[in-house]
XYZ file of C-alpha atoms in Angstrom:
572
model
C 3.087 -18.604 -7.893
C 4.145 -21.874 -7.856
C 2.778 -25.122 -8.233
C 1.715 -27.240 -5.284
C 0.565 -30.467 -4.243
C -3.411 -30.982 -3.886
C -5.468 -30.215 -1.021
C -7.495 -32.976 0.790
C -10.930 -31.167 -0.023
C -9.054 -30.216 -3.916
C -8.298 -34.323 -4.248
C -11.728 -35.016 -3.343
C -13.201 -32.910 -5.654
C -10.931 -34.130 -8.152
C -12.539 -37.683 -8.003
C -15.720 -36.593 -8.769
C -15.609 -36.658 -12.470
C -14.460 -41.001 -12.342
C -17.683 -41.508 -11.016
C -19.298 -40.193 -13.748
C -17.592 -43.245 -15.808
C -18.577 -45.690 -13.095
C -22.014 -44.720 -14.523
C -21.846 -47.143 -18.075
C -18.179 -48.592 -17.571
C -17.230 -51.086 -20.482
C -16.811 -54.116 -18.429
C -20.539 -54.170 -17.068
C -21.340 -53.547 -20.999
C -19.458 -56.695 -21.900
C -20.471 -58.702 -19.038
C -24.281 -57.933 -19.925
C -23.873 -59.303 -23.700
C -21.734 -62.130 -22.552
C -24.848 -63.647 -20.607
C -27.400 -62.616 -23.022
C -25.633 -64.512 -25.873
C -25.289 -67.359 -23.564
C -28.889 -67.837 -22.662
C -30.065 -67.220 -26.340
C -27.018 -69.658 -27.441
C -28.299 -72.228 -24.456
C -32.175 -71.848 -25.341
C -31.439 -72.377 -29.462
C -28.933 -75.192 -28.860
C -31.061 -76.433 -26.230
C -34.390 -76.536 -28.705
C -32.722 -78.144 -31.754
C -30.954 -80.799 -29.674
C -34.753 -81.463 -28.105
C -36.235 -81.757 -31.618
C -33.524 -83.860 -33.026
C -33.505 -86.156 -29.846
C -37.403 -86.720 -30.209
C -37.077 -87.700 -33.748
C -34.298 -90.178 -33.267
C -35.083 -91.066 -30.282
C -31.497 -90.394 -28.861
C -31.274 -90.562 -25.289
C -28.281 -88.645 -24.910
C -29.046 -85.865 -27.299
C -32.276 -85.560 -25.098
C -30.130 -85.388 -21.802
C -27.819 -83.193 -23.855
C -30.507 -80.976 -24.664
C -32.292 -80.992 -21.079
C -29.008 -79.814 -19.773
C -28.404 -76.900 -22.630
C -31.938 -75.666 -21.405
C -31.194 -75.904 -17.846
C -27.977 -74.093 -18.585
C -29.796 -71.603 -20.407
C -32.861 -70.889 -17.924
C -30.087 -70.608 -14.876
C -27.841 -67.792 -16.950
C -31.083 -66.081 -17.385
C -31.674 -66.406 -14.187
C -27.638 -65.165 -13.234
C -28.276 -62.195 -15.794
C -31.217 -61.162 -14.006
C -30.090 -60.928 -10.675
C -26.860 -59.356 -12.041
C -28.697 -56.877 -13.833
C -30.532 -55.702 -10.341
C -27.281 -55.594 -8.508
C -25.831 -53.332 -11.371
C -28.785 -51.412 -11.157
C -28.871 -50.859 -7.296
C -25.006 -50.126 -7.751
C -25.882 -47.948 -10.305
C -28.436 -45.740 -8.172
C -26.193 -45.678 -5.335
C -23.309 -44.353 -7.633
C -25.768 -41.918 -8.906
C -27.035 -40.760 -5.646
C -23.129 -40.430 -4.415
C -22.144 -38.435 -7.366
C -25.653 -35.909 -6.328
C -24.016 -35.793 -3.161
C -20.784 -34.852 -3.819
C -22.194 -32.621 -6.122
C -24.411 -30.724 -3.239
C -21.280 -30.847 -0.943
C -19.084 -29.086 -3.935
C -21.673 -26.643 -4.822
C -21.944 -25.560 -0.594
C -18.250 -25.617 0.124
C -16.462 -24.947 -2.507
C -16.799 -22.422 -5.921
C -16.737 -24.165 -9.177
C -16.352 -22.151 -12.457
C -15.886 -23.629 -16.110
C -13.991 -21.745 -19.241
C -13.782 -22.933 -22.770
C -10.484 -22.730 -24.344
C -9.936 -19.748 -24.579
C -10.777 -18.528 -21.089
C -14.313 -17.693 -21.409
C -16.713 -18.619 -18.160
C -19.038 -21.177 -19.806
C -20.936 -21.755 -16.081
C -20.579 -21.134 -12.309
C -22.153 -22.337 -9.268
C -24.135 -20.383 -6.781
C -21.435 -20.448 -4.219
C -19.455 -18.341 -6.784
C -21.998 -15.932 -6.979
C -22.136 -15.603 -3.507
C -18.370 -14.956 -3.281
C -17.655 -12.396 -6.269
C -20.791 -10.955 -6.467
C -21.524 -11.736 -9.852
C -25.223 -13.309 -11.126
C -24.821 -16.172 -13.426
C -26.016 -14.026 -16.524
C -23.428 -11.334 -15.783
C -20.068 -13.374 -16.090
C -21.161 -16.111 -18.630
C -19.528 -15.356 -21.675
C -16.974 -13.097 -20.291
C -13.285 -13.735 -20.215
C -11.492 -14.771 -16.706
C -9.260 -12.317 -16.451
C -12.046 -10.094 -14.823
C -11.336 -11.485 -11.914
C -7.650 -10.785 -11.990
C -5.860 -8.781 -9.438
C -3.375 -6.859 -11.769
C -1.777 -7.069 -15.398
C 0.784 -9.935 -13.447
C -2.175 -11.681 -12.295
C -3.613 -11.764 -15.901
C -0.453 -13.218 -17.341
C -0.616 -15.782 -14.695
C -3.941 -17.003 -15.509
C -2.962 -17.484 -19.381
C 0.009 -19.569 -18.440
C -2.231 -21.639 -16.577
C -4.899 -22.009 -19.264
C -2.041 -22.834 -21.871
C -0.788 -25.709 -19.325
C -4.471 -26.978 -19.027
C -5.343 -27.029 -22.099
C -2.265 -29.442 -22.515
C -3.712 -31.591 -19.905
C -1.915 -31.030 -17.405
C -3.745 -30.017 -13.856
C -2.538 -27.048 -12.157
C -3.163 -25.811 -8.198
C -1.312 -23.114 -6.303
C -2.524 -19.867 -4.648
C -3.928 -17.238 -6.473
C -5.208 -13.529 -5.525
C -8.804 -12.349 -7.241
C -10.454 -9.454 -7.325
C -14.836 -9.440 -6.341
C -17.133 -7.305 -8.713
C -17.328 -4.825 -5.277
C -12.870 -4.645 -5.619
C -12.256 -6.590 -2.555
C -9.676 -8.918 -2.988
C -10.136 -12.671 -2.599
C -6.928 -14.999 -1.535
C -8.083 -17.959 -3.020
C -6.670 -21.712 -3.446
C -7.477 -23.262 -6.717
C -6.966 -26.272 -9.038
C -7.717 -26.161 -12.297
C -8.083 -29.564 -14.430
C -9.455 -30.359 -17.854
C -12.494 -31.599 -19.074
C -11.210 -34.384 -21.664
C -13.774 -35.441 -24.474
C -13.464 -39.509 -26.158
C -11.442 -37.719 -28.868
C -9.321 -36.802 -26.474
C -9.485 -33.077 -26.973
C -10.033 -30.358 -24.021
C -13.518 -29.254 -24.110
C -13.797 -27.237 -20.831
C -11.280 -26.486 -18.201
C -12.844 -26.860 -14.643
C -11.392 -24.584 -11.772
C -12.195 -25.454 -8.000
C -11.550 -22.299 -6.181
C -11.549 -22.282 -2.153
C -11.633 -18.825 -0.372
C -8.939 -18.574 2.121
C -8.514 -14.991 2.130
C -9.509 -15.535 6.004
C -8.165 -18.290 7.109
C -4.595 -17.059 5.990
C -6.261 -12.990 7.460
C -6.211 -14.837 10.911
C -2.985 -16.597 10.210
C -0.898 -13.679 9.552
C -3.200 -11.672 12.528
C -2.082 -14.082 15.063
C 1.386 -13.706 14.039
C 1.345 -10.369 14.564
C -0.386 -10.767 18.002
C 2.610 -12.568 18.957
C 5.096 -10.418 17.831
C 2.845 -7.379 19.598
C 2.624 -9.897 22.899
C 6.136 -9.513 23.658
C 7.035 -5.652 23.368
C 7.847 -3.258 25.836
C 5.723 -0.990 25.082
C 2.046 -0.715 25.045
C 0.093 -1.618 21.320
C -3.195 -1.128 20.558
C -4.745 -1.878 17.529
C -8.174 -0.741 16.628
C -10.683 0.261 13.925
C -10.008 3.602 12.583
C -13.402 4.956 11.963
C -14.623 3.805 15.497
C -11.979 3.322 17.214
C -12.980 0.302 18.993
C -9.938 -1.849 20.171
C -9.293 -4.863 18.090
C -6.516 -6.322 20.185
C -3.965 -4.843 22.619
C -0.562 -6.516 24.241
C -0.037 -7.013 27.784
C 1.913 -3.953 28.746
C -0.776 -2.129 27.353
C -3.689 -4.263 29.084
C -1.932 -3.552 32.604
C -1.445 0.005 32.347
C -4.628 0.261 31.578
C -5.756 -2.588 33.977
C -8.444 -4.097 31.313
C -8.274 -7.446 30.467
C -7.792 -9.456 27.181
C -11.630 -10.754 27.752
C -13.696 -7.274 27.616
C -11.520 -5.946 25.219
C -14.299 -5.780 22.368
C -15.837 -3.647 24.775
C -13.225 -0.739 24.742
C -12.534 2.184 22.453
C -9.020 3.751 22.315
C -11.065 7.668 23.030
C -11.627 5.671 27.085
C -8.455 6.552 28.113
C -8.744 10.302 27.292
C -10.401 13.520 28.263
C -12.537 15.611 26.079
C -9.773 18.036 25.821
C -7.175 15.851 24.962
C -9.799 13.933 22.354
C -9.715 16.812 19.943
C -6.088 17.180 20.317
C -6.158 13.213 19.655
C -8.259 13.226 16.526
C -6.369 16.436 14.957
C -3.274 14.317 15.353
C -4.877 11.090 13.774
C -6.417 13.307 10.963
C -3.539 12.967 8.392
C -3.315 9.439 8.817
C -7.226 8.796 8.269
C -7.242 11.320 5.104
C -4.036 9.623 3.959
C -1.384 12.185 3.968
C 0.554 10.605 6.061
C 1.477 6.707 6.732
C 2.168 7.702 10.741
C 2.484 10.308 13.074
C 4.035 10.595 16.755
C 2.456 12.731 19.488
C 2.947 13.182 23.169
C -0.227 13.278 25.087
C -1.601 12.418 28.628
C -3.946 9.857 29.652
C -5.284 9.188 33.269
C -1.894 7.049 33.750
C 0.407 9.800 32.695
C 2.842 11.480 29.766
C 2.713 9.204 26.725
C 4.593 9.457 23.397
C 1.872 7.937 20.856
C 3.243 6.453 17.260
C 0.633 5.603 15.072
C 0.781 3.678 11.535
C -1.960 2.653 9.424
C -1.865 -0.767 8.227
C -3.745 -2.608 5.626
C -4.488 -6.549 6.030
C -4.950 -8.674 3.070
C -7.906 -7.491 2.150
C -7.756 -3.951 1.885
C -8.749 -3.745 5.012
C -7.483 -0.830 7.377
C -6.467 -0.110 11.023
C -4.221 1.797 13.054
C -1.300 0.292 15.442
C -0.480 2.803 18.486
C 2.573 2.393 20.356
C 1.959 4.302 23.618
C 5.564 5.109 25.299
C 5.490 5.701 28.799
C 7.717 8.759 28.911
C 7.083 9.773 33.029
C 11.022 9.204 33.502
C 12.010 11.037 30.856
C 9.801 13.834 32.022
C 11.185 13.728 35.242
C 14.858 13.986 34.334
C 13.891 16.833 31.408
C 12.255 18.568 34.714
C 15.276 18.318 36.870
C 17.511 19.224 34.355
C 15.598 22.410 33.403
C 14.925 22.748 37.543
C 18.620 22.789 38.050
C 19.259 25.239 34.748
C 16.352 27.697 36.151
C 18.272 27.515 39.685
C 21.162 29.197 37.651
C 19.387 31.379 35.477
C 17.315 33.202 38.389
C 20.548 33.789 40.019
C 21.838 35.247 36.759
C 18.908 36.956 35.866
C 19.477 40.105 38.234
C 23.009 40.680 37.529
C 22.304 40.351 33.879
C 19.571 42.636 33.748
C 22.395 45.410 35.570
C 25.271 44.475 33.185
C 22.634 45.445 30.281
C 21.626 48.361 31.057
C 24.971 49.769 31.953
C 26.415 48.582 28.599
C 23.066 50.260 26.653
C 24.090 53.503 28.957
C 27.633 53.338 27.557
C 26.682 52.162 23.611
C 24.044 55.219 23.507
C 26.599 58.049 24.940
C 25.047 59.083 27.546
C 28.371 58.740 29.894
C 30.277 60.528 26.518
C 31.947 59.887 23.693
C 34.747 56.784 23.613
C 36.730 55.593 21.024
C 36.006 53.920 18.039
C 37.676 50.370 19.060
C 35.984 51.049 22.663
C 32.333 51.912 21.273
C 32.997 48.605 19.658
C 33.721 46.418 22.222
C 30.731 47.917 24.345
C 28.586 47.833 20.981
C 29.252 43.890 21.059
C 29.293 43.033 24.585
C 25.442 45.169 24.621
C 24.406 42.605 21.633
C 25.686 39.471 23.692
C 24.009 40.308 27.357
C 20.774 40.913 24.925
C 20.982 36.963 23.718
C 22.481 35.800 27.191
C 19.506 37.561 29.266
C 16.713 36.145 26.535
C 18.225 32.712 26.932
C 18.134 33.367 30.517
C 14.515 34.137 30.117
C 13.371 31.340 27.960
C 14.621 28.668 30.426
C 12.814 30.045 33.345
C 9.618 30.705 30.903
C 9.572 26.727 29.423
C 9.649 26.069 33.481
C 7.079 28.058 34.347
C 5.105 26.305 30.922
C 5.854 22.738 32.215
C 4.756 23.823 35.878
C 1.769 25.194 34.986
C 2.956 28.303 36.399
C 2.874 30.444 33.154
C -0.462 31.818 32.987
C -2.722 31.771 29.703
C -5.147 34.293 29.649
C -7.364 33.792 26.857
C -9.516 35.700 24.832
C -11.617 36.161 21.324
C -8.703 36.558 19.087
C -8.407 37.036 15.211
C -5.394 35.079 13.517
C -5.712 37.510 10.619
C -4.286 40.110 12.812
C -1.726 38.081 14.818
C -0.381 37.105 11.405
C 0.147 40.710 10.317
C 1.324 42.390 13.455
C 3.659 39.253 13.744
C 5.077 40.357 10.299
C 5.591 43.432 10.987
C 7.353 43.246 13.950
C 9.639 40.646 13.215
C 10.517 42.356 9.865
C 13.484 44.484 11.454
C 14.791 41.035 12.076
C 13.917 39.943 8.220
C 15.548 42.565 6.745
C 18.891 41.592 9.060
C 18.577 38.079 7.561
C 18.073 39.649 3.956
C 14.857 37.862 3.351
C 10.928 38.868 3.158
C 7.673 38.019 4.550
C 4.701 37.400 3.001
C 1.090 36.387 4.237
C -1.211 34.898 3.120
C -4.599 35.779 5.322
C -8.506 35.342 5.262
C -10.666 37.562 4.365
C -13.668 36.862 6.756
C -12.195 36.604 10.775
C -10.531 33.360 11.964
C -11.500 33.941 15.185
C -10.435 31.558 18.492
C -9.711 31.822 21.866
C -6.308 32.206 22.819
C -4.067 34.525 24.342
C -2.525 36.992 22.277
C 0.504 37.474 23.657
C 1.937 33.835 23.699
C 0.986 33.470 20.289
C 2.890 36.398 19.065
C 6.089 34.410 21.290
C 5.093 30.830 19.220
C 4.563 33.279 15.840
C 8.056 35.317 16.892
C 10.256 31.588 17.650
C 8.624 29.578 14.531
C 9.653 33.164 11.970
C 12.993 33.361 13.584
C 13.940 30.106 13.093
C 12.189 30.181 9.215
C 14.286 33.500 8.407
C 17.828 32.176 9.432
C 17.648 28.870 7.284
C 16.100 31.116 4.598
C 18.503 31.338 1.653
C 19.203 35.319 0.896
C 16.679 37.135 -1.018
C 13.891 34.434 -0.116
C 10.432 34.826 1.502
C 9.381 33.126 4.403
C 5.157 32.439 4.208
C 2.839 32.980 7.000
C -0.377 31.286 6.188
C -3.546 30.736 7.703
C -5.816 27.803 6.511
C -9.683 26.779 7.672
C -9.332 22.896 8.604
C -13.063 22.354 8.758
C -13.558 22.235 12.643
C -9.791 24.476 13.417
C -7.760 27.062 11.802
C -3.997 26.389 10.781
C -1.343 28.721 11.416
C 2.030 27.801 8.998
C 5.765 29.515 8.457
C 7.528 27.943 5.526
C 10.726 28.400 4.516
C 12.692 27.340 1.587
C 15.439 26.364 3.644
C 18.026 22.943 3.863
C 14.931 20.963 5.492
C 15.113 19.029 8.725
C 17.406 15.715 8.162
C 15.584 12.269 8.787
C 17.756 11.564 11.982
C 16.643 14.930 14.290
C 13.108 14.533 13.631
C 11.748 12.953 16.189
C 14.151 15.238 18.773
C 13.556 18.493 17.413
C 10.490 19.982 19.923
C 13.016 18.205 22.719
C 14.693 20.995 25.461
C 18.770 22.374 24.763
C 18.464 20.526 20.931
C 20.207 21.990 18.302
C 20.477 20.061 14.673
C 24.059 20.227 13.545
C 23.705 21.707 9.322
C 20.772 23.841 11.258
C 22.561 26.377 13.660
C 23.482 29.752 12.352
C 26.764 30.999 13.308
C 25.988 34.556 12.708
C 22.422 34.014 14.978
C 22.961 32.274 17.910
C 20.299 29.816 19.801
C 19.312 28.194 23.331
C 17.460 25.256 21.409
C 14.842 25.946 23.673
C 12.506 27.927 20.890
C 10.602 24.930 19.611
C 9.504 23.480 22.786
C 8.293 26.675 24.135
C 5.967 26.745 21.130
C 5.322 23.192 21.803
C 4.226 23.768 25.453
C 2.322 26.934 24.404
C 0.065 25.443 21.769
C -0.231 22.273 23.870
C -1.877 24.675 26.909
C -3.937 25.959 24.056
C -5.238 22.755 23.138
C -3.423 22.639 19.830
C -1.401 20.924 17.964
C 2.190 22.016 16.566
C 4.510 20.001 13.872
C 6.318 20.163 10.991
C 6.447 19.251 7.367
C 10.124 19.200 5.357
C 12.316 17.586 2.725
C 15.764 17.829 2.849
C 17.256 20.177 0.034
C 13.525 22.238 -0.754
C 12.368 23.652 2.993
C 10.411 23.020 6.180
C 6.989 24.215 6.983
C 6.449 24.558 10.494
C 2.394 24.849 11.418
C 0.184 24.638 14.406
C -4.070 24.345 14.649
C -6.424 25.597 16.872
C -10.294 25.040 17.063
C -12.385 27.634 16.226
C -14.507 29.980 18.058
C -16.504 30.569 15.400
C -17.233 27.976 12.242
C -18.421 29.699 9.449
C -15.291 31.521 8.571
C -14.188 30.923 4.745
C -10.841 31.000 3.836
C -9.126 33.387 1.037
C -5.533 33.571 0.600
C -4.350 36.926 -0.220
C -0.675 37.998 -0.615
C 0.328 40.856 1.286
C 4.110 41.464 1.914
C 5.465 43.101 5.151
């Protein structure tokens, strides 16, 4: 904090305390003797020289003395009048100095400390701003009011250059009995006895915490104004709309004027709300600072980033950016169209090649040599991985058609968790790692269908077990999340690097440090599951740090909401 010139309303209050000299000043004092001495001086001189004159008979002595009464009787009458005009002056002074008071105590927030930084007295406008009662802060030190330890230092520098009297007045942040924080401007000057020692030190505080609040809001408003994309910003508990840009306002077609009016939830269905609050949930319980999405509204595919912000005091909301991502749909849809084209045409052929190389690797046609068995040994491995790429291509189109059907029924995670387990476990063992889950004990029933579950369980393992370090254990998990039930695979594997996170649910991507030579992948795996849970009405993502593993999870409301939740180890 530095120090700064005064404020108009700070100067002001400033020249309150000379009027309190005007009150008795030393001149007026003077002047007042100065006549009274000359009409006492006039009427004695006056008297003698009378008395003398009329026992001499002097005529000039007489005159002399007629003139050193009239002298007299017109100072009195001077002194008089001059003592009304004081007085009137007087009363007016007195009745400016009550007014400035009443304007000071309304406006602004006066507080008074003794020398070593004890509040001797406040005004009601203080009390009204920090919350404290007049009886509950008298006699306590200042530095209850101080943001931090660095505020609390500040404060005893500016007591020790007060109390050398000196006035001080910068910016300065304070803390309210209730912990909301107070921007405030302040000058602090001394109180300066006749001896000319400090007796008090007398701080003028103004509250600006909003004024400079709607300063740096506007800023941001124009920053926001000007984007590309459309930004939203709105109340986190209600979600009502606090302000929005223009790209925002016209995909939306509401304007800036009924904006107060609007809630962020408008613009979805009830099926895509839950999916919307699940994904807001970390940020509201404050695991996470923000969170992208991709959702639908009534105007189309939008990628949603969200932070939470805090204003200056304490004070929080959330910021969507809302991408419109219809052209990138549309050229991920043509590419996969043109890919699924291909892959039907390879599909049959593929499916022949197969099963004449399985005929040939199981004997069936007769023995061959060892180097031959081989050869047909590997080529029977690589039509497996060709024909399952083959298949996941035309499966994500049939997801993102809406041609995939989901047939959907009471299910119980406990036991998609264990079959999943053990079925993948051949595969486990290959990878020369171990899983282990961790279950319920009561159902975690909801409704889903089985089968694409055990393809999301089956993509999210198979990934898990080939980043796995040898000898590890990859954990399948289920959690209750109050209103939905959480389905994780963690790994203790190299984590996902900062770079490919936003990419990695995106079609044909494949991190680089990620792939395994020995396993080979379409990069197709992740946004299958993506599209699967999404059809579900669930949410899938990630948590990682590079060096100590990934934990891949995805939620789904219950069916049934008194389930408890019990983890208990059981290795497959």
């Amino acid at each position: 904090m530095n120090h700064s010139e005064f404020s108009d309303q700070h100067e002001c209050s400033r020249r309150v305390m000379p009027k309190y000299l005007n009150d008795f000043p030393i001149p007026n004092m003077l002047a007042d003797l100065g006549f009274r001495f000359l009409v006492v001086l006039g009427l004695s001189a006056g008297v003698v020289s009378l008395v003398h004159s009329a026992n001499l008979g002097d005529a000039w002595t007489k005159t002399t003395a007629m003139f050193l009464l009239a002298s007299a009787a017109v100072a009195s009458v001077l002194n008089i009048a001059r003592t009304r005009r004081v007085a009137q002056r007087i009363a007016v002074n007195q009745r400016s100095v009550e007014v400035h008071e009443k304007a000071l105590n309304q406006h602004t927030i006066v507080m008074a400390t003794d020398a070593r930084g004890r509040i001797n007295s406040v005004n009601q406008k203080f009390t009204e701003t920090f919350g404290y009662q007049a009886d509950e802060i008298i006699g306590v030190a200042t530095t209850v009011l101080a943001f931090d330890d660095e505020a609390k230092q500040t404060m005893f520098q500016v007591r020790k250059h007060v109390l050398d009297g000196n006035v001080w007045s910068g910016f300065h942040k304070l803390r309210s009995q209730s912990g909301c924080f107070i921007t405030a401007q302040i000058t602090v000057f001394p109180k300066i006895e006749q001896t000319g020692a400090v007796s008090e030190l007398v701080s003028v505080i103004t509250d600006v915490s909003s004024a400079m609040a709607q300063s740096a809001e506007k800023g941001r408003n124009d920053v926001v104004e000007v984007l590309p994309d459309g930004v939203c910003i709105y109340d986190p508990s209600s979600f009502e709309i606090t302000y929005a840009n223009k790209v925002f306002r016209r995909r939306t077609g509401w304007s800036a004027d009924n904006l107060d009016s609007r809630s962020i939830t408008n613009l979805f269905s009830e099926s895509q709300l839950s999916s919307l609050y699940r994904n807001l949930g970390p940020l509201l319980k404050g695991e996470r600072t923000q969170n992208v999405f991709e959702t639908e509204d009534e105007f189309g595919p939008v990628e949603v980033l969200t932070h939470v912000v805090e204003d200056m005091d304490g004070k929080r909301s959330l910021i969507s950016v809302m991408r419109d991502i219809t052209e990138r749909k549309q050229a991920e849809d043509l590419k996969l169209s043109s890919v699924s084209t291909v892959s039907h045409e390879l599909r049959t052929p593929l499916t022949s090649i197969k099963g004449a190389l399985r005929l040939l690797d199981s004997g069936v046609m007769g023995d061959m040599e060892p180097n031959v068995a081989k050869l047909v040994n590997v080529a029977h491995r690589n039509s497996d991985r060709l024909l399952a790429i083959v298949n996941d291509i035309l499966t994500l189109e049939k997801l993102q058609n809406g041609d995939l059907s989901i047939d959907t029924q009471a299910v119980d995670l406990r036991d998609i968790l264990s079959e999943a387990a053990e079925s993948n476990a051949p595969f486990a063992a290959e990878c020369n790692v171990k899983f282990v889950v961790l279950s319920a004990d009561e159902p975690a029933f909801v409704n889903a269908d089985p089968n694409r579950l055990m393809q999301v369980m089956s993509n999210l393992m198979s990934n898990a077990a080939k980043l796995s370090p040898e000898g590890e254990a990859v954990t399948l998990k289920l959690c209750d999340c109050e209103d939905f039930w959480r389905v994780s695979v963690a790994d203790n594997g190299p984590g996902v690097p900062e770079h490919a996170r936003d990419t990695l649910f995106d079609s044909f991507i494949q991190v680089e440090g990620l792939k395994n030579k020995k396993f080979a992948s379409t990069g197709l795996g992740l946004t299958i599951c993506r599209e699967i849970i999404r059809q579900h009405g669930g949410i899938i993502s990630f948590e990682t740090e590079v060096g100590k593993g990934t934990t891949f999870y995805f939620e789904l409301e219950k069916s049934s909401r008194d389930a408890r939740v019990m983890d208990v180890p059981a290795v497959a």
